[in-house]
Amino acid sequence: MPDREPYPGSTPPDPAWAEIAGLIDFDHPYAALWTPGPRSGRWFADAMANLSTNCIDRHLVDGADRVALHWEGEPGDRRSLTYADLHQQVVVLTRALRGMGVGVGDRVGLHLGWLPETVVAMLACARLGAIHAVLPAPLPIEPLADRLGALDLKVLFTQDGAWRHGTVLPTKARADEALLASGSVEHTIVVRRTGMDVAWFEGDRWYHDIVGPTRRTPAESGEDEGDLGAPVSLPADHPISIVPLATKGGQPVSVLHGAATMLAGALAVHRRLRTGGVFWCAGDISWAVTQFHGIYGPLAYGDTAVMYEGTLDQPAPTRAWEIIARYGVESMVSTPSVMRTVRGWARELPEVSRIPSLLRVTTAGEPVESDLAEWLTQAFGAKDLQVLDAWGQLELSGIVRVMDTADPGLGGAGGETALPDCDLDIVDAAGEPTPPGRAGEAVLRLPWAGTLVDVEGDHADVAQSHWTRHPGCYATGDLASRDERGHIAFLGRTDGVVSISGQLVSLREVREVLEDHPYVSAAEVTWRKDAELGRALVAAVVLDPQVGPDPDLDEVAVGLMNAVREIMGGLARPRSLLVIDRFGDELGRLERARAIATLATPDRVGAPREVTWSQVLAAAGQ
């Protein structure tokens, strides 16, 4: 194997990135598209830009009256914002935040659901150079407090309550309790969403009070345009967004993305996914793909994006079809798990009509199986619906590779709108390319513009290992194999991290939560395929003798599942629980995990099943 440079930035990127860079309005041009350096090198050296102006201001001349966002709430309320509306609201909120002392490099938390105010807050932060972090609205108090403590926020946005699956979550109440453990937040800005009563504390501000109708833009008030609402010009790699990865060692690890570097990745991907018509990312706002490819990409292109607040079975399982038809959606992005859930509902419904407007569906977050891709074409597309399977990573600002499920051997092909090449390869432990049919680790041999610009956390070396494991490459941590045609199939993670509904969950962290529970003396956690989620976690536990000789296993299961949900969130909750008499030493951990996954059944989610170690050995073929 030829000698490699000490960092992957030694090989120049695909020249197609120059065309993508041409889609960005730089306040000051770059001196070099890319220069070698640590991690994946440095992009757009000496360039200055503002993400907010690229998403809204530059469209005001020719598209001020074009709809930027169609928003629909779970109860059925709707709003549409033109680019002029969005600009006005972003400028006013920027002024308010600056008036609170928020400036370049300060941190702002968005503990919000999928609301227009969320997008306004994201763009206002970008306008003044603050770094924003989206905190999932459904987070329980303890994990929310952990994230707040790690982020060192100056301002926190939250809402009085959040609609979730037909009920209202007490969002502000949870935030108030979580803030008791975090002393950095100076102001809490509250969006009135549900009208529920909330407690009020010093530093709390209503969102509508600071951006109300009496608040005007500088042009409307006759003030100097250089006032508090003006955008700040930032270096291309200035951090603008912080995204949490799976927790490592009990401590959160987060990656930061740069203003123009992330935008370059978002523009490259949106150019591939768009049709020119209405675009909808059917995912939660806390999903990074939603932020990068459901907001920044469409807005930077000047397209119209759809936002939906709730779950797609409210008030009826036909909601997805209704949204697509109502807004004339042409291109849609979601996770395979969401689409599997919709398929399950559809089986219970009278036949639903296909929708002529929909031309393209892209699934991301996990691989899509062929039967689901086929169902999508039959259920949604009136004719010639294209189903794309996307792969990417949070560290790379979302999607990196797109395949047409009708002809997966084409890889990332897309004609004039093809994504820049990342030269994805599969290597063994020694870094040598694997032959067809043999699994290995997926690596990128060419730099990607959307790559993270920094890593934070006590275990940040976990993320840094992307560049040290196979020098000269970006090591993804994903297992993959390639067939004779060149089609790459992604098989899971190498580091004990699993994507569940598009969010990463650490198997080791779930295991440690279970082992810390007084009911448990030993535990193992793995995953299996799941018709609803794509992947679902499976836990096997050996109960502690103090539980007694004949415990109520249903009660034990509830206690264990609640412990995982409260500490790590609902997606980390195992959907199958095996109660085992012992763990022997006849099997290695990988063999043991595979056997446990084989024994798990999808019946009665969370219901316990008693098994013996002999059954585990039999499942492992011993």
XYZ file of C-alpha atoms in Angstrom:
622
model
C 0.000 0.000 0.000
C 1.419 3.444 -0.872
C 2.521 5.772 1.891
C -0.136 8.180 3.125
C 0.053 11.647 4.530
C -0.630 12.000 8.280
C -4.086 13.498 7.734
C -6.841 12.982 5.183
C -6.547 16.545 3.965
C -3.606 15.444 1.813
C -5.780 14.552 -1.205
C -7.584 17.452 -2.899
C -11.389 17.295 -2.963
C -13.615 16.837 -5.995
C -13.341 20.004 -8.155
C -17.164 20.037 -8.262
C -17.032 21.851 -4.925
C -16.046 25.026 -6.795
C -19.460 24.967 -8.475
C -21.156 24.509 -5.098
C -19.126 27.399 -3.670
C -20.475 29.521 -6.513
C -23.948 29.112 -4.997
C -22.834 30.906 -1.797
C -22.851 34.691 -1.480
C -19.504 35.442 0.158
C -19.003 38.898 1.665
C -15.305 38.401 0.955
C -14.137 35.786 -1.588
C -12.072 32.794 -0.591
C -8.352 32.773 -1.341
C -8.391 29.010 -1.886
C -11.260 26.556 -2.246
C -9.429 24.080 -0.019
C -6.030 23.812 1.622
C -4.438 20.756 3.298
C -4.576 20.550 7.060
C -5.762 18.532 10.071
C -9.010 16.615 9.864
C -10.338 17.184 6.340
C -8.297 20.291 5.587
C -9.462 23.888 5.541
C -12.258 25.095 3.262
C -12.766 28.597 1.809
C -9.671 30.182 3.377
C -10.070 33.918 4.111
C -13.714 33.891 2.979
C -16.370 35.780 4.963
C -20.109 35.085 4.797
C -23.341 35.042 6.774
C -25.655 32.039 6.770
C -28.768 34.111 7.471
C -28.288 36.448 4.510
C -27.678 33.449 2.260
C -30.973 31.924 3.368
C -33.203 35.024 3.224
C -31.748 38.432 2.331
C -30.466 37.491 -1.100
C -33.919 36.323 -2.209
C -35.665 39.605 -1.372
C -34.991 41.279 -4.727
C -36.659 38.641 -6.900
C -38.558 36.481 -4.416
C -39.749 38.575 -1.465
C -43.359 37.467 -1.993
C -42.498 33.808 -2.583
C -43.522 31.513 0.273
C -40.473 30.406 2.239
C -42.280 28.232 4.793
C -45.652 26.504 4.964
C -46.206 25.494 8.570
C -48.895 23.207 9.942
C -49.486 22.466 13.620
C -50.571 19.102 14.942
C -54.057 20.415 15.906
C -54.524 21.751 12.340
C -53.566 25.440 12.633
C -51.529 26.768 9.704
C -49.246 29.646 8.798
C -47.297 30.600 5.693
C -44.328 32.981 5.722
C -42.939 34.649 2.620
C -39.252 35.434 2.357
C -40.122 39.043 3.236
C -42.041 37.873 6.334
C -39.198 35.628 7.409
C -36.641 38.386 6.906
C -38.645 40.850 8.974
C -39.040 38.411 11.871
C -35.393 37.360 11.814
C -34.167 40.968 11.850
C -36.434 41.894 14.758
C -35.383 38.852 16.806
C -31.726 39.541 16.015
C -32.112 43.032 17.423
C -33.786 41.672 20.551
C -31.054 39.089 21.140
C -28.315 41.652 20.669
C -30.147 43.874 23.127
C -29.864 41.017 25.634
C -26.116 40.937 25.125
C -25.931 37.963 22.747
C -22.999 38.284 20.364
C -20.525 36.376 18.232
C -19.658 33.020 19.769
C -22.337 33.099 22.483
C -24.560 30.036 22.793
C -28.313 29.847 22.487
C -30.438 26.775 23.208
C -33.602 26.059 21.217
C -35.787 23.831 23.377
C -38.538 24.059 20.793
C -40.660 21.861 18.590
C -41.100 22.222 14.820
C -42.388 25.818 14.835
C -41.821 28.846 12.563
C -40.293 30.530 15.624
C -37.664 27.789 15.696
C -36.491 28.660 12.184
C -36.569 32.387 12.996
C -34.414 31.754 16.070
C -31.935 29.598 14.122
C -31.496 32.286 11.470
C -31.317 35.108 14.023
C -28.502 33.277 15.824
C -26.716 32.805 12.511
C -27.225 36.493 11.701
C -25.384 37.681 14.801
C -22.793 34.888 14.911
C -24.164 33.023 17.935
C -23.974 29.234 18.110
C -27.328 27.496 18.470
C -28.170 24.024 19.753
C -31.542 22.352 19.211
C -32.763 20.488 22.301
C -35.583 17.981 21.662
C -38.843 19.231 23.169
C -39.799 15.765 24.560
C -36.535 15.361 26.543
C -37.134 14.326 30.163
C -35.812 16.659 32.869
C -32.607 14.785 33.751
C -31.127 14.440 30.236
C -32.271 17.985 29.463
C -30.398 19.235 32.531
C -27.301 17.304 31.441
C -27.344 18.961 28.020
C -27.943 22.414 29.447
C -25.052 21.937 31.825
C -22.708 20.944 28.996
C -23.697 23.733 26.591
C -23.055 26.852 28.730
C -25.965 28.756 27.194
C -26.582 32.466 27.486
C -30.202 32.340 26.300
C -32.698 29.480 26.200
C -35.796 29.393 23.997
C -38.622 27.137 25.116
C -42.423 27.024 24.794
C -45.261 26.875 27.273
C -46.265 23.420 26.077
C -45.651 21.240 23.034
C -48.135 19.162 21.097
C -47.005 15.561 20.893
C -49.174 12.728 19.622
C -52.426 14.394 20.618
C -51.281 15.483 24.072
C -49.476 18.544 25.442
C -46.047 18.181 27.031
C -45.216 20.652 29.881
C -42.168 21.984 28.043
C -41.448 25.105 30.076
C -41.992 23.299 33.375
C -39.367 20.740 32.377
C -36.999 23.479 31.264
C -37.482 25.337 34.568
C -36.539 22.242 36.568
C -33.599 21.453 34.305
C -32.314 25.031 34.623
C -31.981 24.638 38.382
C -28.777 22.717 37.666
C -27.443 25.217 35.114
C -26.477 28.710 36.166
C -25.327 30.124 32.830
C -28.716 31.015 31.271
C -29.504 34.713 31.680
C -32.765 34.869 29.719
C -35.466 32.323 28.917
C -37.613 33.269 25.913
C -40.964 31.476 25.921
C -43.085 30.860 22.817
C -46.807 30.745 23.621
C -47.914 27.659 21.722
C -50.700 25.975 23.703
C -51.937 28.710 26.060
C -51.366 26.562 29.139
C -50.482 28.269 32.420
C -46.786 28.342 33.253
C -44.689 29.494 36.182
C -42.773 32.731 35.651
C -39.307 33.586 36.934
C -36.811 36.401 36.746
C -35.260 36.483 33.280
C -38.292 34.930 31.564
C -39.534 36.784 28.478
C -42.476 36.068 26.203
C -41.382 35.643 22.598
C -44.345 37.675 21.345
C -43.359 40.571 23.594
C -39.907 40.910 22.078
C -40.959 40.438 18.427
C -44.480 41.852 18.587
C -46.137 44.165 16.030
C -44.696 47.258 17.732
C -41.201 46.010 16.960
C -40.096 47.273 13.563
C -37.165 46.715 11.236
C -34.660 49.551 10.837
C -36.077 50.434 7.406
C -39.593 50.741 8.829
C -38.468 52.872 11.760
C -36.115 55.095 9.777
C -33.109 53.935 11.811
C -29.626 53.328 10.445
C -29.359 49.912 8.758
C -26.201 49.337 10.762
C -28.222 48.883 13.962
C -28.652 45.739 16.049
C -30.473 43.831 13.292
C -27.607 43.914 10.801
C -25.828 40.652 9.917
C -22.234 40.072 10.944
C -19.734 38.760 8.418
C -18.101 35.555 9.683
C -15.213 33.326 8.615
C -16.392 30.337 6.589
C -15.557 27.913 9.400
C -16.976 30.008 12.236
C -19.080 27.605 14.393
C -22.782 28.238 13.942
C -24.447 24.996 15.084
C -23.658 22.437 17.782
C -25.011 18.910 17.359
C -24.839 16.224 20.076
C -23.525 12.776 19.243
C -24.280 9.663 21.247
C -23.213 10.011 24.876
C -19.769 8.580 25.618
C -18.642 7.519 29.067
C -21.610 9.235 30.656
C -20.577 12.556 29.139
C -22.029 14.218 26.036
C -19.886 14.606 22.944
C -20.890 17.273 20.433
C -19.679 18.432 17.043
C -19.722 22.001 15.760
C -20.431 22.967 12.159
C -19.208 26.071 10.378
C -21.420 28.706 8.774
C -20.263 28.398 5.154
C -18.853 24.864 5.334
C -22.141 23.416 6.550
C -23.998 25.560 4.002
C -21.862 24.157 1.186
C -22.840 20.623 2.188
C -26.505 21.589 2.510
C -26.533 23.252 -0.914
C -24.801 20.302 -2.572
C -27.359 17.883 -1.136
C -30.404 20.049 -1.809
C -29.352 20.495 -5.420
C -29.478 16.696 -5.699
C -32.786 16.209 -3.863
C -34.870 19.169 -5.073
C -37.202 19.249 -8.051
C -37.772 23.005 -8.018
C -41.120 22.628 -6.314
C -42.250 22.427 -2.674
C -39.893 20.477 -0.383
C -40.823 18.662 2.847
C -38.531 17.065 5.403
C -40.868 14.897 7.485
C -38.682 14.653 10.572
C -38.381 16.163 14.016
C -36.509 19.468 14.223
C -34.024 17.881 16.656
C -32.893 15.557 13.840
C -29.832 17.169 12.276
C -30.985 16.135 8.792
C -34.085 18.276 9.306
C -31.977 21.292 10.244
C -29.423 20.959 7.438
C -31.595 19.564 4.649
C -35.097 20.614 5.668
C -34.279 24.268 6.442
C -30.882 25.568 5.320
C -30.729 23.779 1.978
C -34.206 24.762 0.726
C -33.993 28.337 2.021
C -30.512 28.929 0.611
C -31.850 27.772 -2.748
C -34.898 30.026 -2.465
C -37.347 27.100 -2.467
C -40.544 26.652 -0.458
C -40.298 24.253 2.498
C -43.063 22.564 4.490
C -42.901 22.197 8.270
C -45.194 19.885 10.238
C -45.218 20.027 14.026
C -46.671 16.702 15.088
C -46.822 12.989 14.487
C -48.284 11.763 11.221
C -51.155 9.832 12.789
C -52.830 12.972 14.174
C -55.747 13.315 13.938
C -55.785 10.392 11.483
C -53.131 8.203 9.828
C -53.821 9.892 6.483
C -52.046 13.093 7.611
C -48.956 12.507 5.443
C -51.073 12.200 2.279
C -53.079 15.290 3.260
C -49.974 17.437 3.788
C -48.409 16.373 0.499
C -51.624 17.098 -1.386
C -52.425 20.368 0.415
C -49.079 22.010 -0.362
C -48.270 20.259 -3.614
C -45.110 18.677 -2.211
C -42.789 17.485 -4.984
C -39.787 16.236 -2.989
C -39.868 14.670 0.467
C -37.213 13.467 2.945
C -37.826 11.237 5.953
C -36.446 8.221 7.796
C -37.256 4.654 6.779
C -38.680 4.104 10.281
C -41.241 6.888 9.797
C -42.180 5.452 6.428
C -42.505 1.952 7.902
C -44.860 3.351 10.538
C -46.926 5.084 7.862
C -47.036 1.808 5.910
C -48.334 0.018 9.014
C -51.132 2.568 9.369
C -51.962 2.336 5.667
C -52.660 -1.368 6.002
C -55.493 -0.501 8.395
C -56.969 2.185 6.144
C -59.200 2.217 3.116
C -57.136 2.635 -0.035
C -55.475 6.053 -0.119
C -55.016 8.007 -3.305
C -51.637 8.445 -4.911
C -50.526 12.041 -5.189
C -49.535 13.370 -8.629
C -47.380 16.212 -7.282
C -44.882 13.954 -5.493
C -41.891 13.214 -7.721
C -39.137 12.181 -5.307
C -38.865 10.580 -1.862
C -35.501 10.345 -0.080
C -34.944 8.224 3.021
C -32.051 8.974 5.365
C -30.781 7.970 8.796
C -30.680 4.234 8.110
C -30.788 1.924 5.064
C -34.096 1.450 3.255
C -35.081 -2.081 2.312
C -36.286 -2.857 -1.218
C -39.838 -3.788 -0.198
C -40.295 -0.436 1.590
C -38.949 1.448 -1.436
C -41.407 -0.433 -3.626
C -44.280 0.340 -1.254
C -43.429 4.056 -1.336
C -43.728 4.149 -5.115
C -47.091 2.389 -4.936
C -48.565 4.325 -2.000
C -47.536 7.900 -2.803
C -46.476 8.315 -6.408
C -49.009 8.660 -9.185
C -46.314 7.890 -11.757
C -42.562 7.569 -11.994
C -41.898 8.356 -8.320
C -38.156 8.236 -7.649
C -37.078 6.760 -4.299
C -33.578 7.673 -3.150
C -31.602 6.087 -0.306
C -29.273 8.579 1.403
C -26.327 7.922 3.695
C -24.398 10.399 5.816
C -23.297 11.322 9.322
C -23.818 14.073 11.857
C -20.082 14.758 11.734
C -20.403 15.464 7.998
C -23.465 17.758 8.374
C -25.934 15.150 7.229
C -26.274 13.461 3.865
C -23.137 12.673 1.847
C -24.167 9.942 -0.586
C -27.444 9.319 -2.443
C -28.429 6.168 -4.329
C -31.410 5.534 -6.589
C -33.149 2.434 -5.224
C -34.303 1.536 -8.737
C -30.663 1.155 -9.779
C -28.428 1.143 -6.675
C -25.372 0.326 -8.750
C -25.396 3.949 -9.906
C -24.091 5.034 -6.485
C -24.187 8.799 -6.180
C -24.988 9.437 -9.836
C -27.390 12.247 -10.525
C -26.358 13.769 -13.831
C -25.731 17.496 -13.598
C -26.965 17.516 -10.000
C -24.699 14.699 -8.771
C -23.164 15.191 -5.355
C -19.436 15.939 -5.219
C -17.475 12.707 -4.999
C -16.247 11.674 -1.542
C -14.549 8.516 -2.936
C -16.245 6.168 -0.489
C -14.304 2.927 -0.006
C -14.475 -0.095 2.297
C -11.361 -1.238 4.146
C -10.331 -3.917 6.613
C -8.661 -3.365 9.985
C -5.309 -2.803 8.276
C -6.770 -0.150 5.976
C -6.681 -2.379 2.874
C -9.666 -2.344 0.478
C -11.983 -5.310 1.014
C -13.068 -7.568 -1.868
C -16.733 -7.675 -2.978
C -19.001 -9.362 -0.459
C -16.713 -8.876 2.537
C -17.672 -6.407 5.255
C -15.324 -3.672 6.364
C -15.333 -0.078 7.555
C -16.567 2.617 5.173
C -14.032 5.415 4.671
C -13.985 8.655 2.672
C -10.776 9.177 0.713
C -11.692 12.685 -0.461
C -12.454 15.679 1.814
C -16.088 16.764 2.305
C -16.871 20.463 2.733
C -19.565 19.918 5.368
C -17.240 18.162 7.789
C -17.327 19.327 11.414
C -15.047 22.198 12.412
C -14.653 21.268 16.094
C -15.462 18.610 18.698
C -16.415 19.106 22.342
C -16.760 16.844 25.353
C -14.639 14.838 27.749
C -14.527 12.018 25.209
C -13.955 14.158 22.130
C -11.150 11.792 21.125
C -13.905 9.406 20.041
C -14.797 11.801 17.223
C -11.154 12.651 16.533
C -10.490 8.966 15.848
C -12.265 9.419 12.505
C -8.937 10.785 11.241
C -6.467 8.632 13.149
C -7.789 5.114 12.620
C -6.882 4.935 8.923
C -4.424 7.751 8.128
C -5.215 9.422 4.840
C -8.965 8.713 5.145
C -12.003 9.771 7.113
C -13.042 6.582 8.947
C -16.824 6.605 9.333
C -17.264 3.922 11.999
C -19.909 2.327 9.763
C -19.703 -1.275 8.614
C -20.430 -1.796 4.922
C -19.958 -4.217 2.065
C -19.853 -3.843 -1.696
C -21.295 -6.266 -4.239
C -19.909 -7.095 -7.682
C -21.831 -4.179 -9.245
C -20.333 -1.706 -6.809
C -23.519 -1.224 -4.771
C -22.628 -0.438 -1.156
C -24.823 -1.778 1.653
C -24.411 -0.229 5.113
C -24.569 -2.840 7.866
C -24.384 -0.936 11.155
C -21.726 0.612 13.375
C -18.317 -0.610 14.510
C -18.347 1.336 17.790
C -21.435 0.087 19.589
C -23.548 2.997 18.404
C -26.827 2.307 16.611
C -29.043 4.640 14.626
C -32.620 4.437 15.935
C -35.072 6.553 13.942
C -32.172 8.642 12.689
C -30.689 9.344 16.149
C -27.565 7.679 17.536
C -27.849 5.558 20.671
C -24.865 4.057 22.493
C -25.417 0.389 23.363
C -22.796 0.640 26.094
C -24.570 3.583 27.714
C -27.887 1.705 27.781
C -26.138 -1.340 29.245
C -24.552 0.782 31.983
C -27.928 2.312 32.901
C -29.356 -1.196 33.289
C -26.357 -2.460 35.266
C -26.682 0.489 37.655
C -30.287 -0.483 38.447
C -30.717 -2.333 41.775
C -32.741 -5.089 40.056
C -29.834 -6.069 37.770
C -26.521 -7.830 38.396
C -25.461 -8.096 34.718
C -26.779 -6.891 31.377
C -26.171 -7.000 27.646
C -27.688 -4.732 24.997
C -27.819 -5.288 21.260
C -30.234 -4.625 18.405
C -32.423 -6.442 15.915
C -34.340 -5.483 12.807
C -37.744 -3.972 13.517
C -40.623 -3.447 11.099
C -41.577 -0.125 12.692
C -38.252 1.460 13.677
C -35.883 -0.283 11.276
C -33.689 -1.155 14.258
C -34.833 -1.764 17.826
C -32.796 -2.338 20.968
C -32.804 -5.674 22.783
C -31.706 -6.040 26.415
C -30.824 -9.211 28.304
C -30.466 -8.994 32.087
C -29.496 -11.254 34.945
C -31.578 -10.221 37.933
C -29.998 -9.473 41.299
C -30.857 -12.036 44.031
C -32.467 -9.280 46.133
C -35.343 -9.213 43.637
C -36.480 -12.537 45.109
C -37.137 -16.034 43.789
C -40.390 -15.298 41.952
C -40.459 -11.636 40.893
C -43.220 -9.971 38.898
C -41.340 -9.734 35.595
C -43.764 -7.240 34.093
C -43.140 -4.912 37.038
C -39.384 -5.431 36.725
C -39.532 -4.634 33.001
C -41.443 -1.399 33.601
C -38.870 -0.270 36.164
C -35.947 -1.025 33.877
C -37.496 0.562 30.798
C -38.478 3.676 32.748
C -34.907 4.018 34.023
C -33.509 3.957 30.484
C -36.141 6.340 29.156
C -35.650 8.875 31.935
C -31.868 8.951 31.629
C -31.353 8.501 27.888
C -34.691 9.276 26.252
C -37.407 7.183 24.639
C -35.407 6.059 21.596
C -32.887 4.333 23.881
C -35.620 2.239 25.499
C -35.225 -1.456 24.566
C -38.256 -2.890 22.834
C -37.449 -6.469 23.881
C -36.285 -7.670 27.303
C -34.847 -11.100 28.009
C -34.472 -12.232 31.631
C -31.677 -14.773 31.674
C -30.461 -17.073 34.444
C -26.755 -16.332 33.897
C -24.086 -15.207 31.443
C -21.528 -17.907 30.760
C -18.060 -17.433 29.310
C -18.459 -19.814 26.359
C -19.234 -16.962 23.934
C -17.492 -13.763 23.025
C -19.467 -10.536 23.391
C -20.253 -10.295 19.656
C -21.465 -13.910 19.480
C -23.491 -13.416 22.639
C -25.118 -10.261 21.280
C -26.071 -11.977 18.032
C -27.629 -14.884 19.890
C -29.607 -12.563 22.152
C -30.918 -10.663 19.119
C -32.017 -13.986 17.600
C -33.989 -14.917 20.720
C -35.753 -11.560 20.961
C -39.278 -11.392 19.595
C -41.256 -8.302 18.553
C -44.386 -9.422 20.403
C -45.609 -7.124 23.207
C -43.093 -4.314 23.089
C -41.089 -4.197 26.314
C -42.657 -7.399 27.679
C -40.106 -9.650 29.392
C -39.276 -13.162 28.259
C -37.430 -15.706 30.383
C -34.603 -17.608 28.696
C -31.729 -19.761 29.859
C -28.050 -19.564 29.017
C -28.472 -22.957 27.318
C -30.975 -21.346 24.938
C -28.477 -18.569 24.192
C -25.800 -21.168 23.400
C -28.230 -23.014 21.138
C -29.094 -19.791 19.321
C -25.354 -19.259 18.802
C -25.061 -22.747 17.291
C -23.271 -24.340 20.246
